[in-house]
Amino acid sequence: MGKSLKSAQAILDCLRKTHWELFAAVGQIQDERRPNAEQLLRDVVRWLETDEHALAGGLVDKLTEAERRAIKLLTPPQPVSPVAVPQLDRTPVVVPEPVVPGPVVVPPPTDKSTSSSSTADPSPPVKLGWKQVGTETRQRLEHGEALQEARRLVQQLEKNPRLRLTIQWTLEEESP
């Protein structure tokens, strides 16, 4: 009985000291961290509903762990590269074109036998390099949508053999 009262006091102290505002803020997350935020909130609810003695480490340890996870989720991620802001809907997101160095201008070959006072070759300089002709970001496509998008890209590549495709992809699985 004495152990139960002592344990109850520790739990009450923990409940008073827990930073519940962290979990309220986690509940507001609407970006790619949303599945992890929802899992954290489900864990906290489950731990609060579970008998303290049935929890490995006890409720105090679980809530301390939950606070650490909440802080990690609420810490802004470091930007990796200038990409589109993820959206929850599946509408295309227009991404601003990245800054690409201008084309390389190669002057026509010079004939060393001519003097420097001769007139320049009237042919225009040759421009080398790649010009971006399209970009699009799609988020969380389902199987059929992904196939449709892939077919659309293949058709564009077949129409214009000078086109090249640069791919960066992420495969995600929805949390249970």
Backbone as a ProteinNet text record, in pm:
[ID]
protein_1_A
[PRIMARY]
MGKSLKSAQAILDCLRKTHWELFAAVGQIQDERRPNAEQLLRDVVRWLETDEHALAGGLVDKLTEAERRAIKLLTPPQPVSPVAVPQLDRTPVVVPEPVVPGPVVVPPPTDKSTSSSSTADPSPPVKLGWKQVGTETRQRLEHGEALQEARRLVQQLEKNPRLRLTIQWTLEEESP
[TERTIARY]
82.5	0	87.4	193.7	282.9	350.5	386.3	449.2	351.8	225.4	124.2	103	99.3	81.3	202.5	321.8	443.3	443.7	404.7	397.7	292.9	180.2	73.3	121.2	197.4	249.6	346.3	430.5	525.2	450.5	342.9	263.2	195.8	138.6	75.4	177.2	295.7	400.6	436.7	448.9	481.8	373	247.7	136.6	134	170.2	173.2	289.6	403.1	523.6	532.1	448.4	452.7	414.3	486.6	460.3	354.3	228.8	117.8	106.4	157.3	151.3	233.6	335.2	411.9	321.7	235.8	148.9	38.7	-5.2	-102.7	-39.7	86.2	155.4	179.4	213.5	233.6	104.7	-8.3	-137.4	-167.1	-94.1	-115.6	-27.2	64.2	156.9	77.7	100.2	26.3	117.2	247.4	337	377.4	492.3	535.3	560.9	567	585.8	454.5	342.7	209.5	195	235.5	219.5	292.6	413.2	487.3	419.5	363	291.8	169.2	94	-24.8	13.1	122.8	167.1	205.3	274.3	312.2	187.9	89.1	-32.6	-107.1	-110.5	-173.9	-99.7	34	113.4	82.5	77.8	50.9	-86.5	-187	-321.7	-319.7	-253.7	-247.7	-178.4	-68.6	3.3	-80.7	-155.9	-240.6	-355.9	-400.5	-511.5	-465.2	-335.1	-281.4	-247.2	-268.8	-231.5	-82.5	-46.8	92	186.2	141.1	227.3	247.1	161.1	173.6	268.7	306.6	396.2	541.3	615.9	759.5	825	884.8	948.9	855.4	726	629.5	589.2	482.9	426.7	523.4	596.7	691.3	792.3	850.6	948	883	761.6	692.7	662.4	615.8	584.7	712	819.6	947.7	994	981.8	1016.1	927	798.3	704.2	739.7	781.4	822.6	944.7	1041.1	1159.5	1118.4	1028	981.9	907.9	828.5	754	850	951.1	1049.5	1119.9	1155.1	1221.4	1129.9	1000.6	906.4	885.3	887.9	861.3	984.7	1101.3	1222.6	1219.5	1228.5	1220.9	1331	1295	1397.2	1490.6	1615.5	1713.1	1680.9	1674.5	1644.2	1755.7	1716	1811.8	1841.3	1737.5	1753.7	1626.8	1632.5	1513.7	1412.2	1320.2	1215.8	1080.3	977.6	842.6	805	722.7	670.2	567.6	585.2	490	348.9	253	113.3	39.2	-70.3	-146.7	-235.7	-274.3	-357.1	-267.4	-330.5	-252.8	-247.7	-272.2	-263.7	-116.7	-83.5	56.4	104.9	228.9	291	391.7	381.9	476.3	599.7	712.7	839	913.5	962.5	1038.7	1161.5	1194.9	1310	1436.4	1523.5	1647.6	1738.7	1826.2	1922.5	2025.2	2029.2	2121.1	2216.1	2345.6	2437.9	2397.8	2416.9	2381.8	2459.6	2418.2	2486.8	2631.3	2714.1	2854.7	2866	2929	2947.5	3087.4	3091	3218.7	3244.2	3348	3375.2	3422.5	3397.1	3442.4	3594.4	3649.7	3796.3	3858.1	3972.9	4042.4	4151.6	4173.6	4279	4402.6	4508.7	4629.5	4701.3	4665.8	4735.2	4681	4562.3	4507.5	4558.1	4565.4	4614.6	4505.1	4543.4	4447.3	4357.3	4391	4307.9	4198.4	4192.3	4089.5	3953.1	3849.7	3713.9	3680.9	3593.9	3555.6	3468.9	3468.6	3385.9	3239.3	3157.6	3018.8	2929.8	2976.6	2890.1	2867.4	2744.6	2713.6	2784.8	2810.6	2875.6	2783.4	2843.2	2767.1	2733	2605.4	2563.6	2550.6	2622.9	2618.4	2544.3	2491.9	2427.9	2285.4	2218.3	2081.5	1988.5	1872.8	1769.9	1654.6	1612.1	1500	1370.8	1295.4	1172.5	1048.1	1064.5	949	991.1	910.6	933	799.4	785	660	687.9	617	627.1	489.3	481.6	355.5	379.7	285.6	302	209.1	257.9	182.9	86.3	138.8	58.3	27	-93.9	-130.4	-83.1	-92.9	-40.5	-83.8	-213.3	-264.3	-216.6	-213.2	-167.2	-18.9	60.5	203.7	226.2	150.1	162.5	123.6	15.7	-30.7	76	136.4	240.5	362.5	401	515.4	488.5	367.6	332.9	340.1	292.9	295.4	439.8	529.6	670.1	733.9	702.3	755.8	709.9	583.4	532.3	609.9	638.8	715	855.6	918.6	1053.2	1052.4	947.2	937.6	913.7	838.2	810.2	935.2	1020.3	1137.4	1261.3	1339.8	1457.2	1567.2	1557.2	1657.1	1628	1509	1475	1547.9	1582.2	1639.3	1559.1	1545.6	1466.1	1558.8	1543.3	1614.8	1512.7	1543	1445.9	1501	1416.6	1442.5	1312.8	1313.2	1188.8	1199.2	1081.7	1069.9	951.4	969.6	861.3	822.6	694.6	648.9	542.9	539.1	436.5	358.7	226.4	142.3	154.7	168.2	178.5	44.7	47.8	-79	-156.2
-118.9	0	126	123.9	239.1	264.9	155.5	168.4	229.2	189	242.1	390.7	434.5	577.2	657.5	602.8	670	678.9	570.4	567.6	666.2	672.7	765.1	909.1	941.2	1076.9	1110.2	1014.8	1036.4	1059.3	984.6	1001.5	1137.9	1178.8	1311.3	1421.6	1409.9	1509.3	1512.8	1394.9	1386	1451.5	1422.7	1480.2	1632	1683.7	1829.5	1894	1823.3	1880.5	1857.3	1769.6	1741.8	1867.5	1894.8	2012.7	1976.5	1983.3	1941.3	2028.7	2152.2	2241.1	2185.8	2105.6	2041.3	1951.3	1874.4	1781.4	1856	1969.8	2052.4	2105.3	2146.5	2196.7	2084.5	1965.4	1850.4	1820.7	1837.6	1813.5	1909.8	2020	2120	2096.7	2002	1976.9	1929.1	1991.8	1958.6	1923.2	1907	1878.3	1731.4	1700.4	1561.4	1493.5	1570.1	1512.9	1464.8	1490.4	1458.6	1312.5	1212.3	1073.7	1046.3	1100.5	1082.1	1155.2	1272.5	1348	1270.4	1216	1138.8	1015.5	949.2	830.4	867.9	979.8	1024.5	1048.9	1118	1146.4	1017.8	921.9	792.6	721.6	727.8	664.7	727.1	860.3	928.5	888.4	887.3	847.6	703.8	614.8	473.8	461	534.1	525.7	579	685.9	741.4	647.7	569	476.1	343	314.5	186.7	196.1	85.9	78.4	107.9	192.8	236.4	119	15.1	-99.7	-186.8	-173.3	-253.1	-188.6	-63.6	6.7	-23.9	-65.8	-88.5	45.4	57.1	182.7	277	253.6	337.4	460.4	523.4	639.8	757.6	776.4	888.7	880.2	761.8	744.6	762.9	711.9	721.5	867	945.2	1085.9	1166.8	1131.6	1198.9	1169.6	1044.4	1005.7	1079.6	1090.1	1157.8	1305.5	1369.3	1509.8	1524.8	1433.3	1438.5	1422.9	1328.6	1307.7	1430.9	1493.4	1613.3	1726.4	1745.5	1851.3	1824.6	1698.8	1663.3	1692.4	1659	1684.6	1833.9	1911.5	2055.1	2134.6	2073.1	2140.9	2148.3	2269.4	2281	2200.3	2124.8	2047.7	2140.9	2097.8	2175	2160.9	2271.6	2260.2	2185.3	2089.2	2008.5	2073.3	2111.7	2176.3	2254.7	2349.1	2428.1	2344.8	2282.9	2203.5	2258.6	2204.9	2250.5	2216	2299.7	2273.2	2161.4	2051.2	1940.4	1984.8	1934.3	1964.6	1834.4	1841.5	1721.8	1682.6	1777.8	1740.2	1694.4	1648.9	1591.6	1684	1810.8	1902.6	1930.2	1949	1976.4	2104.6	2104.9	2220.9	2276.2	2404.5	2466.3	2505.6	2457	2484.5	2587.6	2693.8	2790.9	2724.3	2768.8	2710.9	2741.7	2641.8	2666.6	2758.3	2824.8	2911.6	2821.8	2829.7	2748	2842.4	2813.4	2901.1	2909.7	3025.7	3047.1	2956.1	2952	2865.2	2910.1	2815	2843.1	2890.2	3002.5	3054.9	3016.6	2941.2	2897.8	2980	3062	3141.8	3050.3	3091.1	3009.4	3003.2	2896.9	2884.8	2998.7	3041.2	3150.4	3091.4	3158.3	3115	3197.3	3131.9	3203	3269.7	3231.4	3290.1	3428.4	3463.4	3596.3	3694.5	3817.2	3919.8	3959.8	4024	4064.7	4176.2	4240.9	4349.5	4299.6	4166.9	4116.2	4120.4	4116.5	4121	3988.1	3991.9	3871.3	3782.3	3653.4	3555.5	3591.9	3604.9	3645.9	3535.9	3410.4	3304.9	3327.2	3300.5	3325.3	3223.9	3261.3	3167.8	3049	2935.7	2814.7	2815.2	2787.3	2782.4	2636.4	2599.1	2463.3	2463.5	2348.3	2336.8	2287.4	2284.8	2234.3	2345.4	2349.9	2447	2368.5	2409.7	2341.5	2380.6	2280.1	2307.4	2270.2	2212.6	2180.8	2120.7	2144.5	2084.7	2075.9	1976.1	1957.5	1868.7	1891.4	1806.5	1751.5	1623.4	1557.5	1485.3	1490.4	1431	1312.8	1209	1092.3	1036.7	1007.3	949.7	804.2	765.2	625	552.5	420.6	336.4	385.4	401.5	442.1	579.9	671.5	807.1	807.6	727.1	719.3	663.2	559.5	503	604.9	677.4	778.2	886.8	930.4	1033.5	980.1	855.1	795	784.3	744.3	734.5	871.3	974.1	1109.6	1152.4	1123.4	1159.8	1081.4	952.6	869.8	924.7	965.8	1022.8	1148.2	1233.9	1355.2	1320.5	1222.2	1181.5	1119.5	1044.9	984	1089.3	1193.5	1300.4	1381.3	1402.8	1487.4	1414.4	1353.1	1276.9	1363.6	1494.5	1582	1605	1568	1584.9	1482.1	1521.1	1430.3	1447.6	1340.5	1340.6	1326	1413.4	1402.8	1361.1	1255.2	1200.5	1207.3	1253.9	1243.6	1192.7	1077	1020.2	975	966.1	918	824.2	706.5	610.4	611.2	639.6	650.4	545.4	502.8	409.4	476.2	469.9	531.4	453.8	525.4	460.7	398.5	286.1	221.4	304
0	0	0	80.8	87	-46	-115.9	-247.8	-347.5	-341.2	-432.8	-411.5	-284.4	-255.9	-303.7	-281.7	-327.3	-479.7	-546	-691.9	-742.4	-674	-714.1	-704.9	-600.5	-585.7	-699.5	-736.9	-847.2	-978	-998.2	-1120.8	-1121.7	-1008.3	-1000.7	-1028.7	-970.8	-996.1	-1144.5	-1203.2	-1345.9	-1430.5	-1399.1	-1476.2	-1463.5	-1346	-1326.5	-1403.4	-1408.8	-1470.4	-1620.9	-1673.1	-1817	-1894.3	-1999.2	-2083.4	-2187.5	-2147.9	-2234	-2358.3	-2349.8	-2466.2	-2582.9	-2552.5	-2660	-2743.9	-2676.2	-2747.5	-2823.4	-2767	-2839.9	-2968.8	-2960.3	-3080	-3180.3	-3132	-3221.3	-3296.8	-3230.7	-3295.5	-3408.7	-3416.5	-3522.2	-3644.4	-3638.9	-3750.8	-3872.1	-3987.2	-4109.3	-4226.7	-4204.6	-4316.9	-4317.2	-4375.9	-4389.7	-4255.4	-4146.8	-4013.4	-3952.3	-4020.3	-3967.1	-3922.7	-4002.5	-3956.1	-3823.9	-3808.5	-3683	-3568	-3596.4	-3493.1	-3445.8	-3540.4	-3503.7	-3423	-3460.4	-3385.7	-3243	-3225.9	-3092.2	-3007.1	-3062.1	-2985.5	-2950.4	-3043.9	-3013.4	-2900	-2902.8	-2797.1	-2661.2	-2655.4	-2528.4	-2475.1	-2560.5	-2517.3	-2466.1	-2539.6	-2498.2	-2362.8	-2342.5	-2215.6	-2100.4	-2125.5	-2019.5	-1984.8	-2081.9	-2058.6	-1998.4	-2006.8	-1959.6	-1811.1	-1739.7	-1598.4	-1585.5	-1492.1	-1472.5	-1454.2	-1385.8	-1358	-1481.8	-1581.6	-1704.2	-1804.9	-1781	-1873.6	-1840.1	-1939.4	-1919.6	-1890.4	-1772.2	-1734.4	-1662.3	-1671.3	-1602.2	-1681.3	-1634.8	-1703.4	-1704.1	-1595.4	-1588	-1702.7	-1722.8	-1831.4	-1968.1	-1983.8	-2113.2	-2147.9	-2050.1	-2078.5	-2103.2	-2034.3	-2060.1	-2202.8	-2243.2	-2380.9	-2480.8	-2449.8	-2539.6	-2554.7	-2446.2	-2455.2	-2546.4	-2534.5	-2622.8	-2768.9	-2794.6	-2932.5	-2984.5	-2898.2	-2939	-2974.4	-2892.1	-2919.3	-3051.3	-3075	-3201.2	-3320.2	-3306.7	-3416.6	-3439.7	-3331.5	-3342.8	-3383.9	-3378.4	-3423.1	-3574.9	-3631.7	-3778	-3844.9	-3948.3	-4019.6	-4095.2	-4107.2	-4183.4	-4331.2	-4404.8	-4547.7	-4619.9	-4701.8	-4776.3	-4909.9	-4979.2	-5108.4	-5137.4	-5230.2	-5260.6	-5338.7	-5266.6	-5330.2	-5289	-5349.8	-5320.7	-5177.4	-5116.6	-4984	-4996.5	-4921.8	-4933.4	-4896.8	-4969.3	-4943.2	-4921.8	-4847.5	-4819.9	-4936.6	-5019.1	-5133.4	-5247.9	-5354.9	-5465.3	-5586.2	-5566.3	-5679	-5708.7	-5835.6	-5869.8	-5803.3	-5764.7	-5703.4	-5802.6	-5831.2	-5923.2	-5843.4	-5886.8	-5820.3	-5903.7	-5840.1	-5918.4	-5978.5	-6098.3	-6166.6	-6087.3	-6071.9	-5999.5	-6080.5	-6009.2	-6076.5	-6143.7	-6274.2	-6352.9	-6424.4	-6420.8	-6493.2	-6639.9	-6696.4	-6836	-6928.9	-7053.6	-7148.4	-7169	-7199.6	-7226.5	-7370.6	-7390.5	-7525.6	-7571.8	-7680.7	-7736.8	-7862.4	-7861.2	-7981.2	-8093.8	-8216.7	-8329.2	-8329.9	-8387.2	-8389.4	-8469.1	-8422.6	-8492.7	-8579.8	-8689.1	-8781.7	-8749.2	-8705.9	-8663.8	-8780.5	-8903.5	-9018.3	-9051.8	-8998.5	-9027.6	-8924.8	-8963.8	-8872.5	-8775.7	-8667.2	-8565.8	-8615.1	-8724.3	-8774.7	-8867.9	-8892.5	-8983.5	-8916	-8996.4	-8942.2	-8877.4	-8778.3	-8703.8	-8790.6	-8758.6	-8829.5	-8805.8	-8911.8	-8893.4	-8835	-8822.8	-8769.1	-8619.3	-8571.7	-8429.8	-8341.2	-8214.9	-8123.4	-8094.3	-8060.8	-8030.8	-7881.9	-7846.9	-7707.1	-7665.2	-7558.8	-7506.4	-7373	-7333.4	-7202.6	-7214.2	-7103.2	-7095.5	-7051.6	-7112.3	-7075.7	-7013.8	-6896.4	-6831.7	-6903.2	-6947.6	-7022.2	-6942.6	-6827.5	-6744.6	-6612.8	-6512.2	-6380.4	-6309	-6227.4	-6154.1	-6033.9	-5927	-5809	-5778.6	-5757.4	-5721	-5589.6	-5499.1	-5366.9	-5346.5	-5287.4	-5240.5	-5344.7	-5462.2	-5569.6	-5538.9	-5569.2	-5557	-5682.2	-5682.1	-5789.9	-5927.8	-5949.9	-6081.1	-6122.4	-6026.7	-6057.2	-6094.5	-6024.2	-6054.5	-6194.8	-6231.1	-6366.1	-6472.5	-6447.6	-6543.7	-6562.6	-6453.3	-6461.5	-6536.4	-6509.9	-6578.7	-6728.8	-6765.8	-6908.4	-6976.2	-6906	-6961.7	-6988.7	-6895.9	-6913.7	-7028.1	-7037.6	-7146.7	-7281.2	-7290.6	-7416.3	-7454.6	-7357.3	-7387	-7435.8	-7372.3	-7413.4	-7552.7	-7585.8	-7718.5	-7825.6	-7792.6	-7889.1	-7921.8	-7823	-7842.8	-7790.5	-7879.6	-7835.7	-7773.9	-7784.7	-7722.8	-7574.8	-7530.1	-7388.6	-7303.4	-7183.1	-7084.1	-6955.3	-6879.8	-6757.1	-6637	-6539.3	-6412.4	-6308	-6234	-6138.8	-5997.1	-5905.8	-5762.2	-5703.1	-5637.8	-5591.1	-5446.3	-5382.2	-5245.2	-5241	-5185.4	-5169.9	-5022.9	-4993.4	-4855.1	-4825.7	-4701.5	-4657	-4544.3	-4553.1	-4451.3	-4321.1	-4210.4	-4079.4	-4042.7	-3970.4	-3931.3	-3831.3
[MASK]
++++++++++++++++++++++++++++++++++++++++++++++++++++++++++++++++++++++++++++++++++++++++++++++++++++++++++++++++++++++++++++++++++++++++++++++++++++++++++++++++++++++++++++++++

